[in-house]
Amino acid sequence: MPDDTAIALHGLVRGYGRRAVLKGLDLEVSPGKVVALFGANGAGKTTLLRLLATRLRPSAGRALVFGHDVVEHGHEVRRRIATLAVFGGAYATLTAREHLRLDAALRDMASDDDAFTALLERVGLADAGDALVRTYSSGMRKRLGLARLLAADAALWLLDEPHAALDHDGQDLLDALVAEAKGRGATVLMATHERDRSRRLADASLVLDDGRLRLLQPGASP
Amino acid sequence: MNDLLAVLWVARKDLLHETRSKATTVATLFFSAVTLVVLAFAIGQDAELLRGAATGALWVALAFAGVISAAQSYQADLEDGAFDHLLTTPVPRAAVYLGKLLANWLFMLLLGLLMLPVTFVLYGAAWPAAWPWLLATLALGTLGFALIAVFYAGLTANLRARESLLPVLMFPIVVPILLASVRASGALVGSDDLALAQGWLRLLVGFDLVYAVLCTAIYHFVVEE
């Protein structure tokens, strides 16, 4: 049943072969909260994000997004989420504007070229909107990811290392966008290694360590 | 959204990619043309033998080119997590499969239409009186091939040995499609036996329907790990 909890994990387990990566996670995140997720490389941060994005199935336990089970109601979950991949998640042979058109069509949203232009200006891609993504730097690809994130107008943002590849201005822009998203009531879960920036943004900080989640106290080191 | 529109957008995305990269076009055109020439050369100058082998050679060329096309169909998706992003949009997995299938099928059909006259010239075969049925055979045969190829290419897309695993996995399944296609087109080109061709075509329609329902229904298991 749909409910008001943005993210709910109940004994969530996920492994690859015999290796358990997530060993029974329990968590509840209220709507409108920004949560930073820390952890060493290979700790399972991306695995958790991919589970919530319906790309992976849990080995045991349940994950719910706004009350919808990620396995049983994947379609309902996907209507409420937007993701930002580490490398931007863009097709090299499409332009930024074509990505926005494709996303709008797949999300059943109006395709408004003026709105796309404004979005591209917002993320600093005004002059590159009609160039193929293969001509972009990694930072520009990430900025396109930000534009797609904004265009999706989703209730839950799942961000995988959002600050990576962005220059200083880009990181400031990302922080501003996350704060805006929170302002309009969206929930944000971001897996990150950017300790200072992320903790300034986040309402709560979690650490994934040895397959389990623990709350990071203010001022403590991940 | 209208799932049919999603299918068309996914297909458009794949076709746009191919028109800009031309990676698959160049490889498959070259490969299928070389296959046809080498087979014609191997058969020799016996005109009767050459004519009899025409449709078989055409389907061999299309099958091998089809494997290349299928293996490439997920290449762009795998870069930078683009497919991951696509699969987090609220589009049914079946629509993603059907979109990729549509793009792959159109590509193979176009390749077949290009190779058809090349085959007729190289092998000295006569254009059949019932040529619309030959085109129908080409359409149904390439559809059946693409149904299986796109499904198995998705299954092996994340594997390191995908290039070698794909043909090993898909060819045993695709054999009935190829046999029916070779027989149907052979009956039309070799002996203008429309009744015999239609029998094989009915079988081809049956295979296509079964594979279409099965692959579409279980594709979500392929893309959700």
XYZ file of C-alpha atoms in Angstrom:
447
model
C 0.000 0.000 0.000
C 1.287 3.513 -0.815
C 2.243 5.488 2.283
C 4.053 8.633 3.311
C 7.492 7.104 3.866
C 9.769 7.967 0.952
C 12.140 5.035 1.459
C 11.598 1.997 3.670
C 14.030 -0.916 3.898
C 13.102 -4.033 5.853
C 15.880 -6.574 6.360
C 17.204 -5.848 2.875
C 19.827 -8.343 1.750
C 21.668 -8.410 -1.545
C 24.687 -10.391 -2.623
C 26.645 -11.187 -5.739
C 27.203 -14.921 -5.939
C 28.203 -16.001 -2.456
C 29.380 -12.539 -1.415
C 26.780 -10.677 0.630
C 27.071 -6.934 0.048
C 24.020 -5.698 1.957
C 23.387 -7.761 5.081
C 19.925 -6.883 6.295
C 19.366 -3.138 6.029
C 16.561 -1.413 7.915
C 15.816 2.224 7.225
C 12.994 4.734 6.967
C 13.395 8.094 5.239
C 10.633 10.690 5.415
C 9.669 12.736 2.343
C 11.556 15.997 1.870
C 14.718 14.766 3.559
C 18.202 14.793 2.096
C 20.243 11.768 3.135
C 23.955 11.376 2.454
C 25.248 7.835 2.172
C 28.925 7.274 2.833
C 31.017 4.129 2.656
C 34.267 2.776 1.307
C 34.591 1.639 -2.316
C 32.665 -1.602 -2.694
C 30.652 -1.049 0.473
C 27.387 -1.396 -1.449
C 26.255 2.220 -1.932
C 25.603 1.817 -5.656
C 23.983 -1.567 -5.033
C 21.511 0.069 -2.651
C 20.741 2.837 -5.150
C 20.251 0.309 -7.958
C 17.914 -1.737 -5.759
C 15.799 1.350 -5.089
C 15.857 2.195 -8.802
C 14.453 -1.314 -9.597
C 17.589 -2.336 -11.474
C 18.513 -5.037 -8.955
C 16.322 -7.479 -7.061
C 16.851 -8.054 -3.349
C 18.142 -11.481 -2.314
C 15.921 -11.183 0.780
C 13.950 -8.526 2.602
C 12.013 -5.656 1.045
C 12.605 -2.173 -0.269
C 9.693 0.236 -0.613
C 9.534 3.625 -2.326
C 6.530 5.655 -1.204
C 4.998 2.359 -0.119
C 5.571 0.591 -3.430
C 7.650 -2.575 -3.387
C 10.577 -2.293 -5.811
C 10.014 -5.850 -7.068
C 6.241 -6.128 -7.147
C 5.438 -2.566 -8.223
C 8.550 -1.540 -10.107
C 6.592 0.565 -12.560
C 5.011 2.616 -9.759
C 8.442 3.086 -8.192
C 9.936 4.281 -11.488
C 7.188 6.886 -11.838
C 8.454 8.483 -8.638
C 12.207 8.404 -9.044
C 14.930 10.106 -11.046
C 18.523 8.924 -11.060
C 21.919 10.452 -11.661
C 24.573 7.909 -12.611
C 28.268 8.312 -11.819
C 29.107 8.935 -15.491
C 25.893 10.759 -16.351
C 24.057 7.866 -18.060
C 23.894 9.503 -21.495
C 24.096 8.110 -25.024
C 27.206 9.280 -26.869
C 25.440 9.578 -30.237
C 22.511 11.703 -29.067
C 22.514 15.414 -28.289
C 21.548 16.877 -24.912
C 18.290 18.167 -26.359
C 17.488 14.729 -27.816
C 18.026 13.190 -24.388
C 15.567 15.640 -22.862
C 13.031 14.893 -25.603
C 13.483 11.137 -25.157
C 13.094 11.383 -21.373
C 10.005 13.576 -21.712
C 8.424 11.070 -24.094
C 9.235 8.085 -21.876
C 7.963 9.921 -18.798
C 4.809 11.014 -20.596
C 5.658 14.678 -20.086
C 5.200 17.571 -22.495
C 8.146 18.139 -24.819
C 8.788 21.864 -24.610
C 11.870 23.079 -26.470
C 11.870 26.451 -24.701
C 11.812 24.700 -21.336
C 14.664 22.447 -22.499
C 16.672 25.509 -23.545
C 16.117 27.058 -20.119
C 17.175 23.801 -18.438
C 20.324 23.569 -20.527
C 21.165 27.181 -19.704
C 20.624 26.419 -16.033
C 23.188 23.615 -16.056
C 25.693 25.499 -18.225
C 25.108 23.635 -21.485
C 23.381 26.427 -23.411
C 25.938 26.361 -26.231
C 26.310 22.575 -26.330
C 22.675 21.506 -26.315
C 22.693 20.437 -29.958
C 26.135 18.828 -29.952
C 26.511 15.055 -29.690
C 27.333 13.866 -26.179
C 30.457 12.131 -27.499
C 31.994 15.597 -27.841
C 31.337 16.363 -24.151
C 33.809 16.232 -21.288
C 32.898 14.048 -18.303
C 31.822 17.144 -16.388
C 29.497 18.211 -19.228
C 27.977 14.725 -19.261
C 27.307 15.086 -15.565
C 25.705 18.487 -16.161
C 23.433 16.869 -18.751
C 22.547 14.335 -16.048
C 21.554 17.253 -13.819
C 19.334 18.691 -16.560
C 17.607 15.320 -16.981
C 17.191 15.066 -13.219
C 15.496 18.464 -13.116
C 13.310 17.683 -16.115
C 12.032 14.478 -14.503
C 10.389 16.434 -11.667
C 10.525 13.311 -9.493
C 9.635 12.857 -5.830
C 12.811 10.893 -5.071
C 16.283 11.604 -6.400
C 18.811 8.774 -6.302
C 22.251 10.248 -6.883
C 25.386 8.171 -7.298
C 28.502 10.217 -6.563
C 26.810 13.385 -7.813
C 29.779 15.680 -7.203
C 32.239 13.492 -9.121
C 33.572 14.968 -12.408
C 31.980 18.357 -11.760
C 34.115 21.486 -11.459
C 33.719 23.809 -8.489
C 30.886 25.775 -10.118
C 29.198 22.549 -11.112
C 29.384 21.273 -7.541
C 27.883 24.538 -6.291
C 25.117 24.168 -8.868
C 24.431 20.612 -7.750
C 24.204 21.711 -4.119
C 21.772 24.469 -5.086
C 19.626 22.015 -7.061
C 19.509 19.555 -4.170
C 18.486 22.370 -1.810
C 15.766 23.431 -4.288
C 14.539 19.870 -4.607
C 14.293 19.625 -0.861
C 12.461 22.960 -0.831
C 9.738 21.594 -3.097
C 9.396 18.476 -0.943
C 11.493 15.985 -2.891
C 13.569 13.369 -1.102
C 17.223 12.928 -2.007
C 19.462 9.940 -1.312
C 23.024 10.484 -2.467
C 25.904 8.066 -2.314
C 28.990 10.174 -2.029
C 32.592 10.586 -0.969
C 32.272 14.400 -0.740
C 32.124 14.568 3.016
C 31.965 18.294 3.685
C 29.588 19.377 0.938
C 27.241 16.450 1.440
C 27.002 16.839 5.197
C 26.193 20.517 4.797
C 23.306 19.552 2.509
C 22.052 16.486 4.312
C 19.470 16.165 7.056
C 21.017 12.840 7.993
C 24.214 11.019 7.125
C 24.521 7.256 6.976
C 27.503 4.983 6.624
C 27.427 1.607 4.888
C 30.000 -0.510 6.583
C 30.382 -4.286 6.340
C 26.962 -4.529 4.726
C 25.128 -2.640 7.450
C 23.881 0.907 7.868
C 24.747 3.121 10.786
C 23.801 6.690 11.489
C 26.666 9.145 11.410
C 26.545 11.576 14.315
C 27.120 15.283 13.527
C 30.819 16.047 13.576
C 31.839 12.384 13.453
C 33.983 11.076 10.633
C 32.566 8.485 8.189
C 2.343 6.842 -21.481
C 1.131 5.024 -24.478
C 3.368 1.964 -24.511
C 3.373 1.921 -28.308
C 4.884 5.407 -28.318
C 7.568 4.216 -25.892
C 8.393 1.382 -28.305
C 8.772 3.879 -31.138
C 10.966 6.226 -29.075
C 13.299 3.416 -28.040
C 13.529 2.232 -31.655
C 14.152 5.809 -32.827
C 16.962 6.150 -30.302
C 18.664 2.966 -31.565
C 18.213 3.901 -35.218
C 19.532 7.421 -34.612
C 22.562 5.879 -32.972
C 23.177 3.631 -35.954
C 22.740 6.367 -38.557
C 25.340 8.439 -36.712
C 27.882 5.779 -35.734
C 27.418 3.505 -38.801
C 29.430 0.878 -36.893
C 26.960 -1.954 -37.475
C 26.090 -0.879 -41.026
C 29.672 -1.001 -42.240
C 30.465 -4.296 -40.475
C 27.336 -6.170 -41.559
C 27.341 -4.917 -45.161
C 30.958 -5.894 -45.593
C 30.550 -9.228 -43.803
C 27.421 -10.349 -45.638
C 28.805 -9.311 -49.040
C 32.046 -11.203 -48.399
C 30.089 -14.274 -47.241
C 28.023 -14.288 -50.437
C 31.097 -13.906 -52.647
C 33.127 -16.588 -50.845
C 30.261 -19.094 -50.899
C 29.649 -18.460 -54.615
C 33.351 -18.916 -55.253
C 33.418 -22.171 -53.240
C 30.431 -23.628 -55.101
C 32.145 -23.041 -58.431
C 30.833 -22.505 -61.947
C 28.074 -25.098 -62.019
C 25.125 -22.787 -62.824
C 22.478 -25.225 -61.593
C 24.282 -25.757 -58.289
C 24.773 -22.018 -57.851
C 21.082 -21.255 -58.442
C 20.085 -23.980 -55.977
C 22.358 -22.580 -53.288
C 21.256 -18.937 -53.706
C 18.692 -18.646 -50.925
C 20.735 -20.769 -48.511
C 23.745 -18.520 -49.058
C 21.584 -15.437 -48.538
C 20.331 -16.705 -45.156
C 23.822 -17.760 -44.064
C 25.041 -14.237 -44.823
C 22.075 -12.681 -43.030
C 22.433 -14.950 -40.000
C 26.088 -14.133 -39.432
C 25.538 -10.432 -40.075
C 22.569 -10.609 -37.713
C 24.772 -11.816 -34.882
C 27.041 -8.818 -35.368
C 24.046 -6.509 -35.434
C 22.572 -8.036 -32.270
C 25.878 -7.899 -30.385
C 26.202 -4.228 -31.324
C 22.626 -3.389 -30.410
C 23.481 -3.058 -26.710
C 26.925 -1.529 -27.184
C 25.736 2.087 -26.987
C 23.464 1.205 -24.066
C 26.329 -0.096 -21.978
C 28.429 3.060 -22.208
C 28.257 5.394 -19.212
C 25.252 3.625 -17.701
C 22.864 4.875 -20.410
C 20.773 1.686 -20.416
C 20.535 1.799 -16.625
C 19.099 5.281 -16.936
C 16.647 4.198 -19.623
C 15.441 1.347 -17.422
C 14.724 3.671 -14.505
C 12.117 5.556 -16.554
C 8.497 4.471 -16.111
C 8.389 2.404 -19.279
C 7.472 -1.301 -19.257
C 10.459 -3.583 -19.864
C 8.477 -5.167 -22.700
C 8.328 -1.777 -24.463
C 12.114 -1.461 -24.214
C 12.499 -4.941 -25.711
C 10.028 -4.271 -28.497
C 11.694 -0.942 -29.289
C 15.104 -2.547 -29.583
C 13.539 -5.386 -31.571
C 11.898 -2.969 -33.999
C 15.174 -1.148 -34.660
C 17.094 -4.406 -35.087
C 14.455 -5.936 -37.330
C 14.250 -2.883 -39.602
C 18.021 -2.919 -39.874
C 18.127 -6.631 -40.773
C 15.241 -6.261 -43.194
C 17.023 -3.422 -44.974
C 20.202 -5.478 -45.097
C 18.225 -8.397 -46.550
C 16.650 -6.159 -49.185
C 20.102 -4.924 -50.177
C 21.603 -8.418 -50.288
C 18.722 -9.943 -52.217
C 19.636 -8.472 -55.649
C 23.338 -9.093 -54.934
C 22.514 -12.759 -54.328
C 20.434 -13.021 -57.506
C 23.229 -11.540 -59.599
C 26.070 -13.539 -58.006
C 24.224 -16.865 -58.082
C 22.422 -16.370 -61.402
C 19.018 -17.003 -59.848
C 15.827 -15.804 -61.542
C 13.514 -13.346 -59.801
C 10.449 -15.436 -58.789
C 6.976 -14.734 -60.171
C 5.589 -14.722 -56.612
C 8.121 -12.108 -55.467
C 5.822 -10.551 -52.811
C 5.956 -13.904 -51.022
C 9.738 -13.794 -51.147
C 9.634 -10.379 -49.480
C 7.206 -11.777 -46.896
C 9.662 -14.608 -46.209
C 12.441 -12.091 -45.770
C 10.308 -10.010 -43.391
C 9.163 -12.968 -41.288
C 12.576 -14.658 -41.242
C 14.452 -11.543 -40.177
C 11.733 -10.816 -37.586
C 12.129 -14.267 -36.046
C 15.892 -13.916 -36.059
C 15.742 -10.449 -34.476
C 13.291 -11.631 -31.787
C 15.819 -14.160 -30.532
C 18.945 -12.122 -31.229
C 17.800 -9.047 -29.281
C 16.646 -11.212 -26.371
C 19.908 -13.142 -26.085
C 22.019 -10.050 -26.722
C 20.300 -8.511 -23.696
C 20.973 -11.635 -21.676
C 24.684 -11.584 -22.479
C 25.151 -7.796 -22.607
C 26.812 -7.583 -19.201
C 29.043 -10.617 -19.633
C 32.692 -10.317 -20.498
C 32.516 -13.173 -23.012
C 29.356 -11.821 -24.673
C 30.821 -11.827 -28.199
C 31.482 -15.553 -28.088
C 28.512 -16.555 -25.913
C 25.849 -14.842 -27.998
C 26.067 -17.084 -31.093
C 26.534 -20.203 -28.961
C 23.344 -19.468 -27.032
C 21.142 -18.136 -29.794
C 21.925 -20.318 -32.808
C 20.351 -23.530 -31.447
C 17.154 -21.552 -30.810
C 17.196 -19.724 -34.118
C 17.725 -22.852 -36.268
C 13.975 -23.502 -36.836
C 13.559 -19.930 -38.089
C 16.509 -20.253 -40.445
C 15.396 -23.646 -41.781
C 11.867 -22.427 -42.449
C 13.198 -19.259 -44.100
C 15.619 -21.195 -46.326
C 12.917 -23.682 -47.340
C 10.282 -21.036 -48.034
C 12.561 -18.824 -50.100
C 14.095 -21.895 -51.811
C 10.643 -23.085 -52.882
C 9.927 -19.653 -54.388
C 13.247 -19.024 -56.096
C 14.122 -22.559 -57.144
C 10.814 -23.982 -58.321
C 8.164 -21.257 -58.046
C 6.255 -23.651 -55.770
C 4.029 -21.183 -53.965
C 2.028 -23.838 -52.092
C 5.190 -25.346 -50.599
C 6.494 -21.888 -49.710
C 3.229 -20.966 -48.008
C 3.442 -24.103 -45.862
C 6.849 -23.058 -44.596
C 5.647 -19.483 -44.176
C 2.798 -20.645 -41.940
C 5.368 -22.431 -39.813
C 7.482 -19.269 -39.770
C 4.517 -17.208 -38.578
C 3.974 -19.764 -35.814
C 7.602 -19.608 -34.681
C 7.539 -15.802 -34.754
C 4.387 -15.658 -32.652
C 5.675 -18.096 -30.058
C 9.050 -16.359 -29.759
C 7.419 -12.897 -29.694
C 5.118 -13.810 -26.800
C 7.815 -15.662 -24.844
C 10.612 -13.123 -25.265
C 8.380 -10.131 -24.521
C 6.911 -11.799 -21.445
C 10.212 -12.738 -19.810
C 12.452 -9.870 -20.925
C 12.190 -8.228 -17.497
C 14.123 -11.172 -16.036
C 16.879 -10.384 -18.527
C 17.304 -6.738 -17.532
C 16.677 -6.991 -13.788
C 19.639 -8.577 -12.097
